[in-house]
Coordinates of C-alpha atoms and ligand atoms in Angstrom, one line a residue:
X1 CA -18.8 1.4 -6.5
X2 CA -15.8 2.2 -8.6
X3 CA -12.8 0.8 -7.8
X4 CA -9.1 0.3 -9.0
X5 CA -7.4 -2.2 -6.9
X6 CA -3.4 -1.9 -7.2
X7 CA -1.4 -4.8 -5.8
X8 CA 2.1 -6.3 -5.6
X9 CA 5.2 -6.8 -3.7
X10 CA 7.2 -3.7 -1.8
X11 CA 8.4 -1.3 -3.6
X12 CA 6.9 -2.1 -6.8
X13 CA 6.0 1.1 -7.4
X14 CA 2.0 0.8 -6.2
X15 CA 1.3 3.6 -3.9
X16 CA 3.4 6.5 -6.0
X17 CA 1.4 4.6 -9.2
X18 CA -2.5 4.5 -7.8
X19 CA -1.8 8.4 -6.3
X20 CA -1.1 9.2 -9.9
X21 CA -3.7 7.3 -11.4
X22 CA -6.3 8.7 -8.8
X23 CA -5.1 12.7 -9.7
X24 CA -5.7 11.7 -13.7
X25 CA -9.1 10.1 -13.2
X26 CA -10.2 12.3 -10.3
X27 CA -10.5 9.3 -7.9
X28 CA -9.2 9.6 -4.8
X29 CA -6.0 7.1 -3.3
X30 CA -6.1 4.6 -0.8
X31 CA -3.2 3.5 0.6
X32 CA -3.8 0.4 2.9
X33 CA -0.1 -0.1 3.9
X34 CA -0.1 2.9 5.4
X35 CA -3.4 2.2 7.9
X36 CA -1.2 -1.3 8.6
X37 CA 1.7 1.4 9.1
X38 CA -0.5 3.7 11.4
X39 CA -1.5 0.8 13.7
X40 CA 1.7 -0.7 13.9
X41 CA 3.0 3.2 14.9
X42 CA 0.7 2.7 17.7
X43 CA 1.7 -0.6 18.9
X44 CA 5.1 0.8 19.4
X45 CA 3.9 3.5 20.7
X46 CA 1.8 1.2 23.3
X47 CA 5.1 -1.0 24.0
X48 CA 2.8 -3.9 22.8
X49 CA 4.8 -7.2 21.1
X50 CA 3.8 -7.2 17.6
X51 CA 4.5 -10.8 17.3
X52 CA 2.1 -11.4 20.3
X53 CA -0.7 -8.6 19.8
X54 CA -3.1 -8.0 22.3
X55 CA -5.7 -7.1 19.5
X56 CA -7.9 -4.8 21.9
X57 CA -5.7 -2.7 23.7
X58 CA -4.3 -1.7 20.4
X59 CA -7.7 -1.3 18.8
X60 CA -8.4 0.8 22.5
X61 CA -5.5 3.0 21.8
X62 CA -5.8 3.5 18.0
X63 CA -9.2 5.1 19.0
X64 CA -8.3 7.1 21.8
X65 CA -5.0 8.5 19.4
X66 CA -7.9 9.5 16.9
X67 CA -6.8 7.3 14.5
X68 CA -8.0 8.3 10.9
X69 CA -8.0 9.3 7.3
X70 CA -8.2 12.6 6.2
X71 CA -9.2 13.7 2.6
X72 CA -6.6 15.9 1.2
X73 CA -6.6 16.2 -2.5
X74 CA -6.3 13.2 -4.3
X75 CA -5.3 11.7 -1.3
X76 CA -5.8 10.3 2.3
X77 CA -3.9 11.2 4.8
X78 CA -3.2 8.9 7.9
X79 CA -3.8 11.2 10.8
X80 CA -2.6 10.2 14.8
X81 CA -3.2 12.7 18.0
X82 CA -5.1 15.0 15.3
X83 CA -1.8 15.7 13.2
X84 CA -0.5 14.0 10.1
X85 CA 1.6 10.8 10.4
X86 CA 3.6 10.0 7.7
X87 CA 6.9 10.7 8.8
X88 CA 5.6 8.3 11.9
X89 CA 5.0 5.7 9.7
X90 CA 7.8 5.4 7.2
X91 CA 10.6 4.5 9.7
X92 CA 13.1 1.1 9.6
X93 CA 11.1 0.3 13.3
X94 CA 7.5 0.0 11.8
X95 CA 9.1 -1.3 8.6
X96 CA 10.2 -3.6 10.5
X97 CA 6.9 -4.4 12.5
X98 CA 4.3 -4.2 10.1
X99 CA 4.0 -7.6 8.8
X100 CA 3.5 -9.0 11.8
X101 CA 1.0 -6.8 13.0
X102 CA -0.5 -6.7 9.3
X103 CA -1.0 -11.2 9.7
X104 CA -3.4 -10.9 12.6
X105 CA -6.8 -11.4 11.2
X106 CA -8.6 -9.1 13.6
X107 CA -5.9 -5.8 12.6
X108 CA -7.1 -7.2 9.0
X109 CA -11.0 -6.7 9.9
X110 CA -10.7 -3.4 10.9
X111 CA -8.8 -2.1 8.2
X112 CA -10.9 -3.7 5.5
X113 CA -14.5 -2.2 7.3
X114 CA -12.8 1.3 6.7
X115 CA -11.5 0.5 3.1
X116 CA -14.5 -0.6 2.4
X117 CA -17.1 2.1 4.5
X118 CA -15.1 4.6 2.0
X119 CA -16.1 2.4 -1.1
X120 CA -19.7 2.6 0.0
X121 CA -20.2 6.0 0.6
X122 CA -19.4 6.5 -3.1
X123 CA -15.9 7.9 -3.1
X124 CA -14.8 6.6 -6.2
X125 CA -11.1 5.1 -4.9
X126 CA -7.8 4.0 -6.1
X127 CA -6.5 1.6 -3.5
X128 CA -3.0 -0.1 -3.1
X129 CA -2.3 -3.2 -1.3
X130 CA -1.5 -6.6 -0.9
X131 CA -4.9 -8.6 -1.0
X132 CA -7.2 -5.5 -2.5
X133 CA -8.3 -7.0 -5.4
X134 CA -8.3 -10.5 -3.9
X135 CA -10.2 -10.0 -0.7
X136 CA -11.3 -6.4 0.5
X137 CA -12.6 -5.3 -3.1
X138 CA -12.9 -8.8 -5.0
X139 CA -15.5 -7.1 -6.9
X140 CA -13.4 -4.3 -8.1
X141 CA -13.7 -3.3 -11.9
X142 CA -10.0 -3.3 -12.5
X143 CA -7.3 -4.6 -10.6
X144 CA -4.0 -4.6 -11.2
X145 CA -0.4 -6.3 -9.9
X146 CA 2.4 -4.6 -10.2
X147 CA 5.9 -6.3 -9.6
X148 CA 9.6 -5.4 -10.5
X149 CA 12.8 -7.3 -9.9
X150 CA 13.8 -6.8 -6.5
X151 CA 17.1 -5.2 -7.1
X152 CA 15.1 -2.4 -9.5
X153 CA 13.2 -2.4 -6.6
X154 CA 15.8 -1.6 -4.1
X155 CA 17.1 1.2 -6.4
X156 CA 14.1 2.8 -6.4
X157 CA 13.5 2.4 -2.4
X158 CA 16.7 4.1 -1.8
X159 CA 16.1 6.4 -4.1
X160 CA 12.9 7.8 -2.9
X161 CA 14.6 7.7 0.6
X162 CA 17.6 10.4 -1.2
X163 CA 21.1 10.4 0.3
X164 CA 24.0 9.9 -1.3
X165 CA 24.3 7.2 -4.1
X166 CA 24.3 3.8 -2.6
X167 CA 26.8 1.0 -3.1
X168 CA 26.3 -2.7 -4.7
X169 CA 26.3 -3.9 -1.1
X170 CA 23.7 -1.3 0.2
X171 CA 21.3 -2.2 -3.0
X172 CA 21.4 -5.7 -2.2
X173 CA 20.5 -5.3 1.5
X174 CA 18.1 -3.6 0.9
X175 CA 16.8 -6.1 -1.9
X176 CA 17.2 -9.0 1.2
X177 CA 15.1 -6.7 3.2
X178 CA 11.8 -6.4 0.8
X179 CA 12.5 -10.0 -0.5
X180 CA 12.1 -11.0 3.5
X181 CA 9.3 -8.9 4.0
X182 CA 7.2 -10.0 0.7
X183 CA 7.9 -13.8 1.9
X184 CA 6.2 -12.9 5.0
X185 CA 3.3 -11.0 3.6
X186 CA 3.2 -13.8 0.8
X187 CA 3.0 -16.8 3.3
X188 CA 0.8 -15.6 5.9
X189 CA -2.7 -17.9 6.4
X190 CA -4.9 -14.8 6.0
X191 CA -5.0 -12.9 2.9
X192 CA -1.6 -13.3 1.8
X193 CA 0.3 -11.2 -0.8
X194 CA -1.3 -13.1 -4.2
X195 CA -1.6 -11.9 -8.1
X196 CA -6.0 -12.3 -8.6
X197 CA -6.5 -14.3 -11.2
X198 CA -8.4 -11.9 -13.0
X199 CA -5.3 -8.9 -12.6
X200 CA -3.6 -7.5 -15.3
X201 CA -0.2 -8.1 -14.6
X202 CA 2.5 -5.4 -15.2
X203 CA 6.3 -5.9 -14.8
X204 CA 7.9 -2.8 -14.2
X205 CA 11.1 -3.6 -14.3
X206 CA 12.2 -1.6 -17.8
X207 CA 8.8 0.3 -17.4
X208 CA 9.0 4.5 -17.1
X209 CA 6.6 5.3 -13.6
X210 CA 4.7 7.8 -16.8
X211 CA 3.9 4.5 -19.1
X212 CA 2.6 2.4 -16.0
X213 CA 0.5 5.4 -14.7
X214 CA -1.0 6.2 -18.8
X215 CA -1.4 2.2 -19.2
X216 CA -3.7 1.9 -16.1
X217 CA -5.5 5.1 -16.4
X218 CA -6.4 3.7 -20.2
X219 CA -7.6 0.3 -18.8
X220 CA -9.4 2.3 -16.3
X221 CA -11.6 4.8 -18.8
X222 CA -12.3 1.7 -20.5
X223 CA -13.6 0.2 -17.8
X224 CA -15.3 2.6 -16.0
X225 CA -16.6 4.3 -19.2
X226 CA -14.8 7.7 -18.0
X227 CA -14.6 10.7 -20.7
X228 CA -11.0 10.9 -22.0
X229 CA -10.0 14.8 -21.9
Ligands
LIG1 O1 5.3 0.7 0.7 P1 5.7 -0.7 1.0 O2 5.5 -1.6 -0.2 O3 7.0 -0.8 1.7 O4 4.6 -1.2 2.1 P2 3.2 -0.7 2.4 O5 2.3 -0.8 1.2 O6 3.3 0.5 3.2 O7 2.7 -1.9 3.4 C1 3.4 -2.2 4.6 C2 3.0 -3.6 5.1 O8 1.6 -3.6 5.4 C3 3.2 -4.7 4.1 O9 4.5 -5.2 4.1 C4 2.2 -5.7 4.6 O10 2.7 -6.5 5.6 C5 1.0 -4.8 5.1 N1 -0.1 -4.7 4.2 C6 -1.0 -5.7 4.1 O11 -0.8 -6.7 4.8 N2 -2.1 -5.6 3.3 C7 -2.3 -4.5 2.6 N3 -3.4 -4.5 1.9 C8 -1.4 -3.5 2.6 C9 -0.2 -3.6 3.4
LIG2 O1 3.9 1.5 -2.8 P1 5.2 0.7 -3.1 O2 6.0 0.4 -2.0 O3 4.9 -0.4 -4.0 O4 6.1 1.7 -4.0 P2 6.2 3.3 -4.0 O5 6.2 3.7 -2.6 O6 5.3 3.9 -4.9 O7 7.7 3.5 -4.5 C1 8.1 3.2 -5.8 C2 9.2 4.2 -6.2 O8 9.7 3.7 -7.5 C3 8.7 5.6 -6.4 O9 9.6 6.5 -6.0 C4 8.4 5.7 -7.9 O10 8.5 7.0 -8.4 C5 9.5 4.8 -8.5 N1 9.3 4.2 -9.8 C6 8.2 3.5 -10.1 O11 7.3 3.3 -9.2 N2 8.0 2.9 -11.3 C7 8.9 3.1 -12.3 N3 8.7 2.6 -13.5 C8 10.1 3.8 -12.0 C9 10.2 4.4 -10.7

């Protein structure tokens, strides 16, 4: 099983970083938010209280919507009603939602058997997360947190949503926001958001995305024995 397990807080840059990572390598990427984002699309979608989740009814309708992961290049690609869903799942209403639907252990079972069914049929992954390297892949060759300041953070949220260039006042809302959601995901009883003890840790903060992408790809030839081109 090969396996590079990228976690850290939001915005720090994991899913753009593992995608990278998983093109140079030829591994594909994981990204686990976004199956936390996909269910919590449909719990909306259901009208169900994501702070009071009836766990089957969801699980009912996330089966009956078809939901699933496509391959698609280096990527997978969260698929809902038999169409892709990112721009379902990227919206300030499931931002808003996911952490609570994320905390309930049973949403965390289901997510980890189909992280983990990928890892065992021998798709050599890249995954992004919170608890990757600490509980879904714990046996993972490499793992990896990744953290940045939250206000370089914010910048580079706002960035990647475009618009116009955002004030002082916008950055630090936004900063507020990702603090407030990290607290959450950091505090929770199951799995919470946690540096392994056996992660190399990488502060982004005055970091170019090219030198954290060419720093992990190294660790990961090394460990992985991979040819270098
Ligand atoms: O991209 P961003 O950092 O905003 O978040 P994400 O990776 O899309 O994850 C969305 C949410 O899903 C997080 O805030 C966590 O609540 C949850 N999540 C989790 O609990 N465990 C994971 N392995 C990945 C995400
Ligand atoms: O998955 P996560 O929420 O941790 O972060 P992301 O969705 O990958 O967003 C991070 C954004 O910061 C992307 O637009 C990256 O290109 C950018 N960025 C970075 O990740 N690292 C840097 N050193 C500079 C910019």
């Amino acid at each position: 099983m090969r396996v590079v397990a990228i976690d850290g807080p939001a915005a720090s840059g994991k899913s753009s970083t593992a995608k990278a990572v998983a093109r140079v390598l030829g591994f594909h990427h994981l990204d686990s938010g976004a199956l936390y984002r996909t269910l919590t699309r449909v719990a909306l979608d259901a009208g169900l209280d994501p702070d009071n989740l009836d766990v089957p009814v969801l699980l009912a309708k996330a089966d009956l919507r078809g939901l699933g992961l496509r391959p698609e290049e280096e990527d997978f690609v969260p698929l809902l009603d038999g169409a892709p869903a990112e721009h379902l799942i990227r919206t300030p209403e499931v931002t808003a939602a996911v952490s609570a639907v994320s905390a309930v252990p049973e949403v965390r079972d289901w997510a980890n058997a189909r992280m983990r069914a990928l890892a065992e049929a021998g798709v050599p992954i890249v995954v992004d997360g919170r608890d990757i390297g600490s509980v879904v892949f714990p046996e993972a060759g490499l793992k990896i947190f990744l953290y940045a300041k939250s206000v370089v953070r914010a910048m580079r949220r706002l960035a990647q949503q475009g618009g116009k260039e955002p004030t002082n006042e916008e950055i630090f809302a936004e900063a507020e926001r990702l603090k407030a959601r990290d607290k959450a995901d950091a505090s929770r009883p199951v799995a919470p958001l946690i540096s392994p003890e056996d992660a190399v840790e990488l502060d982004t903060s005055r970091m170019t995305f090219e030198e954290q992408v060419d720093g992990i790809v190294r660790l990961a030839r090394t460990v992985y024995q991979l040819p270098s081109p």
